[in-house]
Amino acid sequence: MASKQWLVEDYEAGDLPLTSGETLHSARLRYHRIGELNAPKDNLIMLPTYYGGAAAGNHPWVEGNSPLDPDRYCIVIPALLGAGESSSPSNTAGAQRGPGFPAVSLNDNVMLQKRLVEDIFGDARIALVMGWSMGGMQALQWGCLFPTQVRAVLATCCTARCYPHNRVFLEGVKAALTCDHAFENGRYRSPPERGLRAFGRVYAGWAYSQAFFRHELWREQGFGSIEELLRFWEQDHLGQDANDLLTVLNTWQNGDISDNPVFGMDYEAALSAIAMPTRMMPCTTDLYFTEEDASEDGRRMPGATVESLESDWGHVAGGAGREAASHNRILAAARALLSGKAS
Amino acid sequence: MASKQWLVEDYEAGDLPLTSGETLHSARLRYHRIGELNAPKDNLIMLPTYYGGAAAGNHPWVEGNSPLDPDRYCIVIPALLGAGESSSPSNTAGAQRGPGFPAVSLNDNVMLQKRLVEDIFGDARIALVMGWSMGGMQALQWGCLFPTQVRAVLATCCTARCYPHNRVFLEGVKAALTCDHAFENGRYRSPPERGLRAFGRVYAGWAYSQAFFRHELWREQGFGSIEELLRFWEQDHLGQDANDLLTVLNTWQNGDISDNPVFGMDYEAALSAIAMPTRMMPCTTDLYFTEEDASEDGRRMPGATVESLESDWGHVAGGAGREAASHNRILAAARALLSGKAS
C-alpha cells in the first residue's frame, strides 16, 4: 500500500438539475481516489464525507492494516456539495456565489456521485459504500437508490433521515452563527469570526457525550483543559466558510433518503430497499444521531444488522481515526461486509 | 388555601460580603411568601428559584391539593441574585450596574437566604427546602451548610456541583449570546436581541430530550410546530436582561456546594453533611444534569434516596407544573418528606 498515493481529482458535471427544481451551474465534484478499478469493475469502494470534514478526513479508514486495501480496491472519497471542495458557496463564481448558492439535497449529492461512477468508473459495482454521520446518510441513500449496484453498506453514527431533535440541535448552531451582525445575511466581506467561534463552541457540547467530559477523554486528544478543546473547535470553524457551513447544514436538516422522485417521501419503502448486507453502527452515547433512532431505522432495513459502538465518545466515536476502539470495530465490520460474511 | 395570597417582599440586607472577596452593595433579596410562621417556628418551607425563572415560577408547587399547604406551612420563595428580582445587573444603581455587577456564588445566595431566615423568620427550622435545577443546587447547599436547621431536602434535576459537560453546554449558550456585537461586552444601551434569540434557540435543544421531540410532546404544551416552540424560547429570552442571564450562568457554572469556607472544596465532606432525609430526583432523559451524575451525588449523601423521574421531558420534567406525571411524583416525595415517612 505504501506505493499507492491518493489522487485529488475533479469531475466536471456541467449543469446539474437539483431536487429543488433549480440548477447548479458548472457543477464540480471533488474526489480523492486511491487504487485502480479492476477488469470486472466490481472493486469500487465509496466513502462519502461528513459535516465539517474535507475528503482527507476519511483517509484514516484506508491507512494501516485496513480491509479497505488500495491494492485490492479502487477507493473514492467524494466531497459533499457545499463543503468547500466540491462546488460550494465559497468557490463558485457569479450569481451562485455565497448566499446565491442553491439548496442541495442528500439526493442531489448522491445523484452527482452516481454520474461520477458512470462517467469515470464505467458504472462499476460498488463493493462497499461507507460513511460516518452525513457520510452514512449518503451511504444509505446510495443503498436504497441503487440496490443492484451496491453490494454492501456501512453507516456509522447516522440515521436515514434527520430526526426532529437533531434538527433542533442544528437550529441552535445555525442561530449562534447567524447571530453575528458581520454575517450580513451571507453577504459578508470578511468572515463572521464571532459567529464561527460561537458555532464551534456550541457544537462541541453536542459532538461528544456527557461521559466524554466526565472522564476527561479530551486528554486522549492531547488537550490540557476543556477550554483548550473549545478553542480548537473555534479555530477549526474559523477555517470554514459560513455560507458553506449553512449550505451543508441545510442538506443535513432536510436529509431524508425517501425525499426524491424514486420514493416520494415513502420512508418505509426507502428503508425496505436497503436489502443488501448493511451494518448500522450507532454510538451508545451519540447525542443527536441517537442509538434509538438509528436502531429503529436499521430494524426496518431488510439487510441491516445494528451493531452499537459502546463508547463514551458520543457522535465522534464513528469517525475515521477518532477513537481507536470504535475505529477498529468499524474496520472489522467493513472487513466482514467485504468478505461477504456479514449478510 | 383559597383565602391565602402570595406576598411579594424585599429583604434589604445592606452590604453583602461575597465569596469572591467583593461586596455587593445594598443587597436586596426579593421573596414571595404565603402562609404564617407557627409558634414553635418549625414550619418554614424554602423553594429557591431556577435559572431563567422568576419567583412566581415555583407557585405551581403550592397550588391545588399540594402537601406544601399554606394553611400549615410558611412557604418562602427566595429569588436568585442576578436573576432580575433580587439584586441584579439590571436593577442595580451605580458602579455595580450591568457589567459591573460582581460575581455571586451558590454560597452567596444561600448565605443571604440564611440571613433572611434569621432576621425575618426568627431563624426558624426549615421543614423542607426544595428546588429544581439551580433551585435544587441551592437546596443541597442549604442541607450541607445548615444540617441541624434543615429537616428535609428535595432536589429535582440537579447535582451538587456543575459537572464538566454541563459547563460546556453553558459555554455554548454564553457564546451564542455574546456573539451579538450589540452586546458590547455588557455595555449595551438596547437589548442584544439577536444574541438573546440565539441563546433561546440553542438552549431549547438542551432543555428537553431527544424523545421529547421524537414523540412531539411539544404539542402538549400547545405548540403547533417545533418552530413555534423555538419562537417561544426566543421570546422568553427577549424578556430577560443579558447581563442578568450571564451573572446567574456564572453562578451555575461555578456552582459547587463545597466551594465555601465551611468545606473548602472538600466535595466528599459537603455531600456527607447531607444526612437529613433527602430525595434526589433526576430525570432519566436530562441532557445536562444527568441521572448518572445526580445518582452518584445522591449515593454519597447519607440521608438521600435517589428516585429517578422516568420521563421524556428531559431537564424540564423536574420543574413546577411542567409535566403532570413528574409534578405529581415530586409532590408525593415532598409529602413523604414532610410527614417524616421518607427517611
XYZ file of C-alpha atoms in Angstrom:
686
model
C 0.000 0.000 0.000
C 2.895 2.335 0.659
C 3.428 2.549 -3.089
C -0.025 3.916 -3.700
C -0.930 7.546 -3.350
C -4.118 9.492 -3.051
C -5.037 11.389 -6.199
C -7.138 14.528 -5.959
C -9.401 14.872 -8.966
C -12.317 16.989 -10.102
C -15.304 15.681 -12.000
C -16.873 18.440 -14.044
C -20.547 17.586 -14.331
C -21.847 20.606 -16.227
C -25.230 21.976 -15.226
C -26.766 19.823 -12.520
C -30.551 19.767 -12.095
C -31.416 19.773 -8.393
C -34.283 18.252 -6.418
C -35.461 21.771 -5.669
C -36.045 22.496 -9.361
C -33.067 24.834 -9.501
C -29.905 24.111 -11.463
C -26.379 24.154 -10.112
C -24.277 25.624 -12.879
C -20.950 24.028 -13.855
C -21.161 21.573 -11.010
C -17.849 20.164 -9.873
C -17.353 17.102 -7.727
C -14.004 16.943 -5.986
C -12.930 13.444 -5.071
C -9.944 11.640 -3.714
C -9.024 8.304 -5.260
C -6.549 5.584 -4.437
C -6.190 2.180 -6.109
C -7.359 1.040 -9.532
C -10.608 -0.239 -10.918
C -10.249 -3.919 -11.836
C -11.354 -5.526 -15.083
C -14.692 -6.900 -13.819
C -15.396 -3.414 -12.448
C -16.554 -4.719 -9.100
C -13.978 -3.377 -6.652
C -15.111 0.197 -6.127
C -15.445 1.491 -2.548
C -17.167 4.820 -1.928
C -16.511 6.845 1.228
C -18.722 9.961 1.153
C -17.794 12.753 3.544
C -19.219 14.114 6.796
C -20.278 17.552 8.020
C -17.398 19.930 8.522
C -14.955 17.497 7.008
C -12.739 17.556 3.955
C -12.234 14.468 1.796
C -8.921 13.798 3.512
C -10.833 13.249 6.751
C -11.708 9.740 5.578
C -8.114 8.750 4.780
C -7.570 7.101 8.190
C -10.065 4.396 7.228
C -7.683 3.354 4.434
C -4.395 3.644 6.272
C -2.527 0.891 8.047
C -3.770 -2.669 8.078
C -7.217 -1.797 6.747
C -9.600 -4.074 4.873
C -10.061 -1.075 2.581
C -6.901 -2.077 0.772
C -5.888 0.065 -2.217
C -4.016 -2.901 -3.664
C -7.333 -4.619 -3.998
C -9.938 -1.878 -4.181
C -10.431 1.362 -6.010
C -11.353 3.719 -3.195
C -13.125 7.009 -3.887
C -13.954 9.768 -1.428
C -16.479 12.196 -2.951
C -16.668 15.550 -1.149
C -20.079 16.935 -0.181
C -21.526 19.728 -2.297
C -21.232 22.955 -0.360
C -18.440 21.809 1.927
C -15.722 23.845 0.240
C -14.055 21.325 -2.067
C -16.826 20.343 -4.497
C -18.996 23.208 -5.811
C -19.742 25.436 -2.823
C -20.817 28.979 -1.987
C -17.169 29.831 -1.266
C -15.706 28.610 -4.565
C -18.439 29.369 -7.088
C -18.323 32.323 -9.445
C -21.166 34.574 -10.471
C -24.713 34.641 -9.190
C -24.449 31.321 -7.354
C -21.578 32.523 -5.222
C -22.104 32.943 -1.474
C -25.723 33.322 -0.416
C -26.823 32.766 -4.037
C -25.786 29.123 -3.880
C -28.838 26.876 -4.343
C -30.105 24.396 -1.781
C -28.642 20.957 -2.429
C -30.160 17.775 -1.078
C -28.903 14.390 0.014
C -30.358 13.059 -3.234
C -28.522 15.719 -5.291
C -25.220 14.703 -3.733
C -25.735 11.028 -4.414
C -27.055 11.573 -7.955
C -23.922 13.559 -8.742
C -21.765 10.796 -7.263
C -23.683 8.280 -9.395
C -22.800 10.290 -12.510
C -19.159 10.262 -11.425
C -19.276 6.458 -11.128
C -20.968 6.170 -14.525
C -18.669 8.535 -16.395
C -15.315 7.899 -14.761
C -15.607 4.383 -13.358
C -17.657 2.661 -16.057
C -20.680 2.436 -13.766
C -18.756 -0.050 -11.665
C -20.369 -2.179 -8.977
C -19.780 -0.795 -5.540
C -18.288 -3.343 -3.181
C -18.975 -1.081 -0.195
C -20.317 2.383 0.458
C -19.362 3.511 3.908
C -19.704 6.759 5.785
C -19.896 8.471 9.129
C -22.620 10.931 10.068
C -23.755 12.719 6.886
C -21.420 10.318 5.080
C -23.531 7.485 6.446
C -26.713 9.223 5.335
C -25.271 9.314 1.805
C -24.296 5.644 2.091
C -27.903 4.767 2.964
C -29.135 6.963 0.124
C -26.885 5.029 -2.250
C -28.196 1.734 -0.879
C -31.859 2.447 -1.468
C -31.471 4.289 -4.789
C -29.134 1.740 -6.401
C -29.740 -1.596 -4.680
C -28.422 -3.729 -7.521
C -25.210 -1.706 -7.861
C -24.313 -1.531 -4.169
C -23.157 -4.781 -2.629
C -22.813 -3.609 0.986
C -23.423 -0.553 3.183
C -21.744 0.525 6.394
C -23.195 3.551 8.164
C -21.768 4.848 11.444
C -23.442 7.348 13.779
C -26.212 8.286 11.405
C -29.859 7.769 10.600
C -31.724 7.587 7.305
C -33.337 10.972 7.909
C -32.707 13.917 10.187
C -34.881 13.270 13.233
C -36.591 16.223 14.951
C -34.247 16.749 17.895
C -31.291 16.584 15.522
C -32.950 19.400 13.530
C -33.373 21.420 16.724
C -29.716 20.958 17.674
C -28.778 22.246 14.210
C -31.148 25.217 14.590
C -29.103 26.115 17.646
C -25.704 26.129 15.957
C -27.215 27.986 12.995
C -28.638 30.636 15.316
C -25.259 31.026 17.017
C -23.527 31.603 13.667
C -26.074 33.921 12.074
C -26.405 35.983 15.262
C -23.123 37.675 14.272
C -24.004 41.024 12.623
C -20.937 40.605 10.426
C -22.665 37.662 8.750
C -24.843 40.170 6.862
C -27.274 37.548 5.608
C -24.417 35.755 3.917
C -23.020 38.832 2.175
C -20.035 39.252 4.490
C -16.824 40.611 3.027
C -14.650 39.256 5.784
C -15.521 36.144 7.794
C -18.045 36.496 10.640
C -15.470 35.397 13.166
C -17.579 35.724 16.297
C -20.319 33.661 14.748
C -17.900 30.985 13.609
C -16.385 30.803 17.078
C -19.820 30.577 18.709
C -20.797 27.876 16.225
C -17.755 25.810 17.219
C -18.327 26.297 20.943
C -21.988 25.321 20.805
C -21.219 22.351 18.577
C -18.553 20.967 20.907
C -21.119 20.285 23.616
C -23.064 18.071 21.225
C -20.238 16.289 19.394
C -19.067 14.181 22.323
C -21.090 12.939 25.277
C -21.538 13.829 28.909
C -19.328 10.866 29.813
C -16.562 12.090 27.483
C -16.238 15.214 29.584
C -16.874 13.404 32.856
C -13.933 11.074 32.233
C -11.745 13.805 30.724
C -11.256 11.874 27.492
C -10.197 15.123 25.810
C -6.834 14.392 27.415
C -6.500 11.495 24.941
C -6.774 14.089 22.182
C -3.848 15.960 23.657
C -5.744 18.840 25.220
C -4.730 20.119 28.629
C -8.131 21.531 29.531
C -11.697 21.751 28.312
C -11.023 25.369 27.366
C -8.221 24.186 25.054
C -10.644 21.784 23.423
C -13.207 24.558 22.939
C -10.561 26.847 21.417
C -9.630 24.076 18.993
C -13.282 23.913 17.927
C -13.300 27.691 17.468
C -10.157 27.589 15.348
C -11.431 24.688 13.291
C -14.556 26.668 12.415
C -12.655 29.900 11.745
C -11.122 27.932 8.876
C -14.522 27.270 7.338
C -16.748 29.481 5.250
C -20.036 30.488 6.907
C -22.174 30.062 3.781
C -20.598 26.678 3.144
C -21.428 25.605 6.697
C -25.036 26.719 6.277
C -25.451 25.075 2.881
C -24.403 21.666 4.151
C -26.336 22.200 7.381
C -29.415 22.704 5.245
C -28.676 19.460 3.348
C -28.423 17.695 6.699
C -31.534 19.191 8.282
C -33.619 18.246 5.271
C -31.868 14.914 4.811
C -34.277 12.038 4.197
C -33.418 9.072 1.976
C -37.017 8.957 0.734
C -37.112 12.619 -0.331
C -36.655 12.080 -4.056
C -38.696 11.078 -7.116
C -37.927 7.384 -6.592
C -39.540 7.129 -3.167
C -41.689 10.254 -2.997
C -41.312 10.595 0.790
C -42.327 6.990 1.384
C -39.821 6.374 4.156
C -40.794 2.743 4.697
C -40.265 1.984 1.022
C -36.827 3.588 1.054
C -35.770 1.638 4.150
C -37.166 -1.560 2.649
C -34.974 -1.115 -0.417
C -31.853 -1.450 1.726
C -31.751 -5.218 1.410
C -28.040 -5.704 0.718
C -25.771 -6.595 3.647
C -25.756 -3.457 5.752
C -24.273 -2.549 9.095
C -25.734 0.290 11.144
C -23.250 1.322 13.822
C -24.701 3.996 16.110
C -22.835 5.051 19.226
C -24.499 4.416 22.570
C -23.789 7.992 23.720
C -24.411 9.914 20.463
C -26.485 12.966 21.411
C -28.031 13.721 18.009
C -27.848 10.667 15.738
C -29.157 8.621 18.619
C -28.796 4.884 19.063
C -32.584 4.631 19.389
C -33.292 6.341 16.069
C -30.529 4.527 14.190
C -31.553 1.154 15.618
C -35.161 1.668 14.636
C -34.102 2.617 11.105
C -31.831 -0.415 10.970
C -34.598 -2.780 12.048
C -36.680 -1.604 9.115
C -33.921 -2.316 6.548
C -34.141 -5.967 5.479
C -30.382 -6.251 5.015
C -29.200 -4.479 8.104
C -27.808 -5.572 11.397
C -27.354 -2.986 14.118
C -24.061 -3.146 15.966
C -23.781 -0.359 18.507
C -20.472 1.213 19.381
C -20.243 1.148 23.185
C -18.261 4.296 23.671
C -18.125 7.500 25.706
C -17.027 9.436 22.622
C -20.572 10.283 21.556
C -21.059 11.180 17.908
C -17.318 11.409 17.330
C -16.855 7.664 18.019
C -17.921 6.761 14.477
C -15.392 8.928 12.636
C -12.316 7.633 10.868
C -9.336 7.502 13.206
C -11.027 9.283 16.087
C -11.321 6.686 18.849
C -9.146 3.605 18.437
C -11.591 1.026 19.825
C -14.522 2.201 17.713
C -12.299 2.699 14.665
C -11.154 -0.912 14.908
C -14.693 -2.228 15.341
C -15.809 -0.269 12.299
C -12.980 -1.662 10.197
C -13.802 -5.185 11.419
C -17.376 -4.665 10.233
C -16.069 -3.400 6.891
C -13.877 -6.490 6.604
C -16.854 -8.772 7.238
C -19.004 -6.926 4.713
C -16.290 -7.002 2.041
C -15.661 -10.699 2.593
C -19.336 -11.482 2.205
C -19.503 -12.896 5.739
C -21.812 -10.272 7.131
C -25.149 -10.891 5.486
C -55.906 27.773 50.858
C -58.012 29.968 48.607
C -58.033 32.568 51.372
C -54.267 32.886 51.376
C -52.351 35.050 48.985
C -48.761 35.325 47.908
C -46.990 38.353 49.310
C -44.071 39.876 47.434
C -41.485 41.254 49.818
C -37.956 42.614 49.769
C -35.332 41.892 52.375
C -32.768 44.688 52.478
C -29.537 43.111 53.601
C -27.187 46.068 53.387
C -23.677 45.446 52.143
C -23.167 41.754 51.486
C -19.642 40.298 51.584
C -19.233 37.770 48.783
C -17.192 34.586 48.467
C -15.077 36.337 45.845
C -13.932 38.937 48.350
C -16.007 41.652 46.732
C -19.009 43.287 48.364
C -22.475 43.563 46.904
C -23.732 46.980 47.957
C -27.248 47.398 49.335
C -28.097 43.806 48.618
C -31.790 43.096 48.239
C -33.413 39.693 48.370
C -36.821 39.555 46.728
C -39.004 36.763 48.036
C -42.531 35.517 47.751
C -44.260 34.308 50.888
C -47.527 32.564 51.654
C -48.713 31.204 54.997
C -47.589 32.095 58.515
C -44.760 31.022 60.734
C -46.132 28.999 63.671
C -45.216 29.461 67.317
C -42.610 26.672 67.501
C -41.048 28.166 64.381
C -40.712 24.816 62.679
C -42.988 25.105 59.677
C -40.877 27.051 57.181
C -40.573 25.711 53.617
C -37.982 27.231 51.290
C -38.313 26.995 47.500
C -35.264 28.651 45.887
C -35.550 29.511 42.211
C -34.119 28.087 38.984
C -32.202 29.523 36.030
C -34.263 31.853 33.874
C -37.145 31.728 36.298
C -38.911 34.313 38.409
C -40.098 33.537 41.937
C -43.618 33.002 40.631
C -42.337 30.041 38.629
C -42.443 27.934 41.789
C -46.058 28.793 42.633
C -47.439 25.658 40.900
C -45.796 23.522 43.584
C -48.077 25.191 46.150
C -51.297 25.292 44.162
C -54.101 22.742 44.242
C -54.014 19.764 46.539
C -50.346 20.159 47.421
C -48.585 18.898 50.543
C -46.985 22.347 50.554
C -50.084 23.682 52.261
C -50.065 27.380 53.194
C -52.600 26.660 55.944
C -49.951 24.603 57.639
C -46.616 25.926 56.371
C -44.979 29.262 55.874
C -43.684 28.984 52.333
C -40.926 31.265 51.056
C -39.557 31.534 47.527
C -36.260 33.462 47.524
C -35.249 34.765 44.076
C -31.700 34.140 42.848
C -29.252 37.031 42.952
C -28.774 38.324 39.437
C -31.991 36.919 38.025
C -33.772 40.277 37.815
C -35.860 40.342 41.000
C -33.286 40.258 43.797
C -30.208 42.497 43.308
C -29.140 42.069 39.694
C -27.141 43.818 36.979
C -30.392 45.126 35.508
C -31.805 46.689 38.672
C -28.723 47.958 40.464
C -27.686 51.596 40.512
C -24.188 52.990 40.258
C -20.946 51.180 39.598
C -22.413 47.720 40.152
C -24.977 48.175 37.425
C -24.756 45.997 34.299
C -21.322 44.552 33.624
C -20.072 45.997 36.922
C -22.179 43.576 38.930
C -19.939 41.280 40.990
C -19.776 37.511 40.627
C -22.143 35.848 43.071
C -21.824 32.230 44.119
C -24.151 29.468 45.190
C -22.842 30.037 48.701
C -23.550 33.793 48.498
C -27.140 33.104 47.540
C -27.707 30.674 50.376
C -25.907 32.819 52.955
C -28.186 35.719 52.024
C -31.229 33.448 52.333
C -29.942 32.327 55.724
C -29.842 35.973 56.865
C -33.408 36.400 55.641
C -34.479 33.405 57.733
C -32.601 34.747 60.759
C -33.863 38.307 60.564
C -37.411 37.876 59.297
C -38.366 34.369 60.381
C -36.673 34.127 63.765
C -34.103 31.651 62.426
C -36.921 29.117 62.100
C -36.336 25.439 61.451
C -36.843 24.540 57.831
C -39.282 21.683 57.368
C -38.266 21.313 53.732
C -36.006 23.046 51.242
C -36.942 22.065 47.735
C -35.838 23.185 44.305
C -35.462 22.340 40.645
C -32.213 22.733 38.732
C -30.266 25.647 40.264
C -33.044 25.690 42.876
C -32.045 22.142 43.757
C -28.384 23.125 43.919
C -29.339 25.774 46.485
C -31.416 23.217 48.398
C -28.362 20.939 48.633
C -26.210 23.917 49.653
C -28.691 24.627 52.448
C -28.601 20.983 53.509
C -24.850 20.743 53.956
C -24.302 24.232 55.399
C -27.116 24.049 57.967
C -27.760 20.391 58.721
C -29.346 20.975 62.101
C -31.717 23.623 60.804
C -32.915 21.791 57.694
C -35.176 18.805 58.347
C -35.518 17.574 54.748
C -34.258 18.290 51.235
C -35.855 17.633 47.866
C -33.747 18.329 44.783
C -35.056 17.706 41.262
C -32.946 17.592 38.075
C -29.783 18.876 39.665
C -26.414 17.878 41.014
C -24.357 19.184 43.911
C -21.870 20.814 41.556
C -21.797 21.759 37.910
C -20.264 18.766 36.130
C -17.924 19.339 33.152
C -20.311 18.651 30.286
C -22.902 20.879 31.925
C -20.259 23.651 31.947
C -19.571 23.043 28.258
C -23.281 23.259 27.400
C -23.397 26.591 29.242
C -20.290 27.810 27.381
C -22.288 27.234 24.203
C -25.306 29.309 25.156
C -22.997 32.003 26.519
C -21.080 32.081 23.214
C -24.345 32.376 21.284
C -25.443 35.367 23.377
C -22.160 37.251 23.496
C -21.561 36.715 19.762
C -24.034 39.567 19.150
C -21.991 42.738 18.513
C -24.790 44.719 20.170
C -23.877 43.065 23.457
C -20.845 45.374 23.632
C -19.213 43.478 26.493
C -22.288 44.077 28.591
C -22.471 47.843 27.934
C -25.423 47.640 25.557
C -27.896 50.513 25.531
C -30.655 48.485 23.959
C -31.002 44.717 24.364
C -28.810 42.466 22.181
C -31.862 40.909 20.587
C -30.104 38.590 18.159
C -27.968 37.192 20.919
C -30.955 36.678 23.196
C -32.816 34.888 20.416
C -29.813 32.679 19.643
C -29.445 31.926 23.353
C -33.060 30.749 23.491
C -32.773 28.636 20.344
C -29.592 26.897 21.438
C -30.986 26.326 24.922
C -34.179 24.708 23.657
C -32.259 21.759 22.218
C -30.830 21.021 25.648
C -33.850 21.684 27.873
C -35.918 18.732 26.732
C -34.704 15.392 25.381
C -34.393 13.688 22.023
C -37.502 11.650 22.893
C -39.485 14.812 23.685
C -39.076 15.916 20.087
C -39.382 12.397 18.682
C -42.800 11.977 20.287
C -43.868 15.576 19.568
C -44.574 16.274 23.244
C -44.407 19.996 22.458
C -47.991 19.507 21.308
C -48.907 19.005 24.980
C -47.549 22.500 25.592
C -49.933 23.871 22.978
C -47.417 24.438 20.191
C -48.365 23.595 16.618
C -44.807 23.044 15.419
C -41.237 22.863 16.621
C -40.655 26.291 15.087
C -43.427 27.691 17.316
C -41.696 26.179 20.327
C -38.370 27.731 19.288
C -40.001 31.133 18.819
C -41.462 30.871 22.298
C -37.950 30.282 23.622
C -36.722 33.300 21.678
C -39.494 35.489 23.067
C -38.954 34.238 26.593
C -35.310 35.257 26.411
C -36.038 38.605 24.766
C -37.794 39.384 28.043
C -34.615 38.807 30.026
C -31.603 41.004 30.549
C -28.367 39.746 29.001
C -26.133 40.696 31.937
C -28.599 39.085 34.332
C -28.512 35.877 32.290
C -24.721 35.840 32.326
C -24.468 36.589 36.044
C -26.641 33.633 37.008
C -24.987 31.457 34.363
C -21.701 32.198 36.065
C -23.185 31.207 39.432
C -24.312 27.945 37.864
C -21.080 27.134 36.051
C -19.085 27.645 39.228
C -21.713 26.031 41.424
C -20.252 23.555 43.913
C -21.721 23.002 47.375
C -18.220 22.574 48.805
C -16.901 25.866 47.412
C -17.109 27.883 50.627
C -15.147 28.411 53.851
C -17.062 25.629 55.623
C -15.992 22.851 53.257
C -13.009 24.386 51.456
C -13.661 22.419 48.230
C -13.876 19.120 50.079
C -16.727 17.754 47.992
C -16.968 14.470 49.893
C -17.316 16.308 53.177
C -20.085 18.509 51.800
C -22.011 15.531 50.444
C -21.512 13.670 53.738
C -23.110 16.538 55.649
C -26.403 15.949 53.829
C -27.614 13.418 56.368
C -31.187 14.621 56.808
C -33.930 12.856 54.806
C -33.203 13.885 51.227
C -34.687 12.961 47.898
C -32.658 13.340 44.715
C -34.974 13.225 41.702
C -33.030 13.347 38.418
C -34.812 12.790 35.136
C -33.786 9.778 33.078
C -33.501 11.906 29.923
C -31.965 15.095 31.369
C -29.170 16.117 28.991
C -27.116 18.277 31.381
C -27.980 17.485 34.991
C -27.679 13.809 34.124
C -29.209 10.931 36.008
C -25.740 9.393 36.330
C -24.176 12.453 37.945
C -27.149 13.108 40.246
C -27.367 9.468 41.280
C -23.702 9.334 42.150
C -24.021 12.510 44.216
C -27.098 11.061 45.923
C -25.326 7.833 46.838
C -22.674 9.839 48.628
C -25.219 11.750 50.778
C -26.013 9.656 53.873
C -29.607 10.878 54.033
C -30.528 10.638 50.373
C -32.531 8.255 48.298
C -32.454 8.636 44.534
C -35.815 8.406 42.826
C -35.496 8.974 39.097
C -38.241 10.607 37.103
C -38.889 8.310 34.131
C -39.851 10.929 31.613
C -39.221 12.066 28.051
C -39.325 15.710 29.165
C -35.603 15.885 29.878
C -34.480 18.612 32.232
C -37.883 20.271 32.154
C -39.535 17.263 33.836
C -38.438 18.441 37.278
C -39.972 21.908 37.133
C -43.092 23.001 38.982
C -46.196 22.375 36.906
C -44.342 21.395 33.743
C -45.183 17.730 33.188
C -48.140 16.367 35.152
C -46.749 12.899 35.907
C -43.386 14.157 37.166
C -45.013 17.060 39.023
C -47.223 14.629 40.903
C -44.334 12.324 41.751
C -42.334 15.263 43.054
C -45.219 16.385 45.267
C -45.652 12.819 46.525
C -41.996 12.828 47.538
C -42.479 16.194 49.244
C -45.458 14.756 51.128
C -43.400 11.805 52.335
C -40.540 14.051 53.431
C -42.852 16.447 55.295
C -44.644 13.598 57.064
C -41.338 12.139 58.215
C -42.011 8.889 56.343
C -39.171 9.223 53.896
C -36.045 8.786 55.914
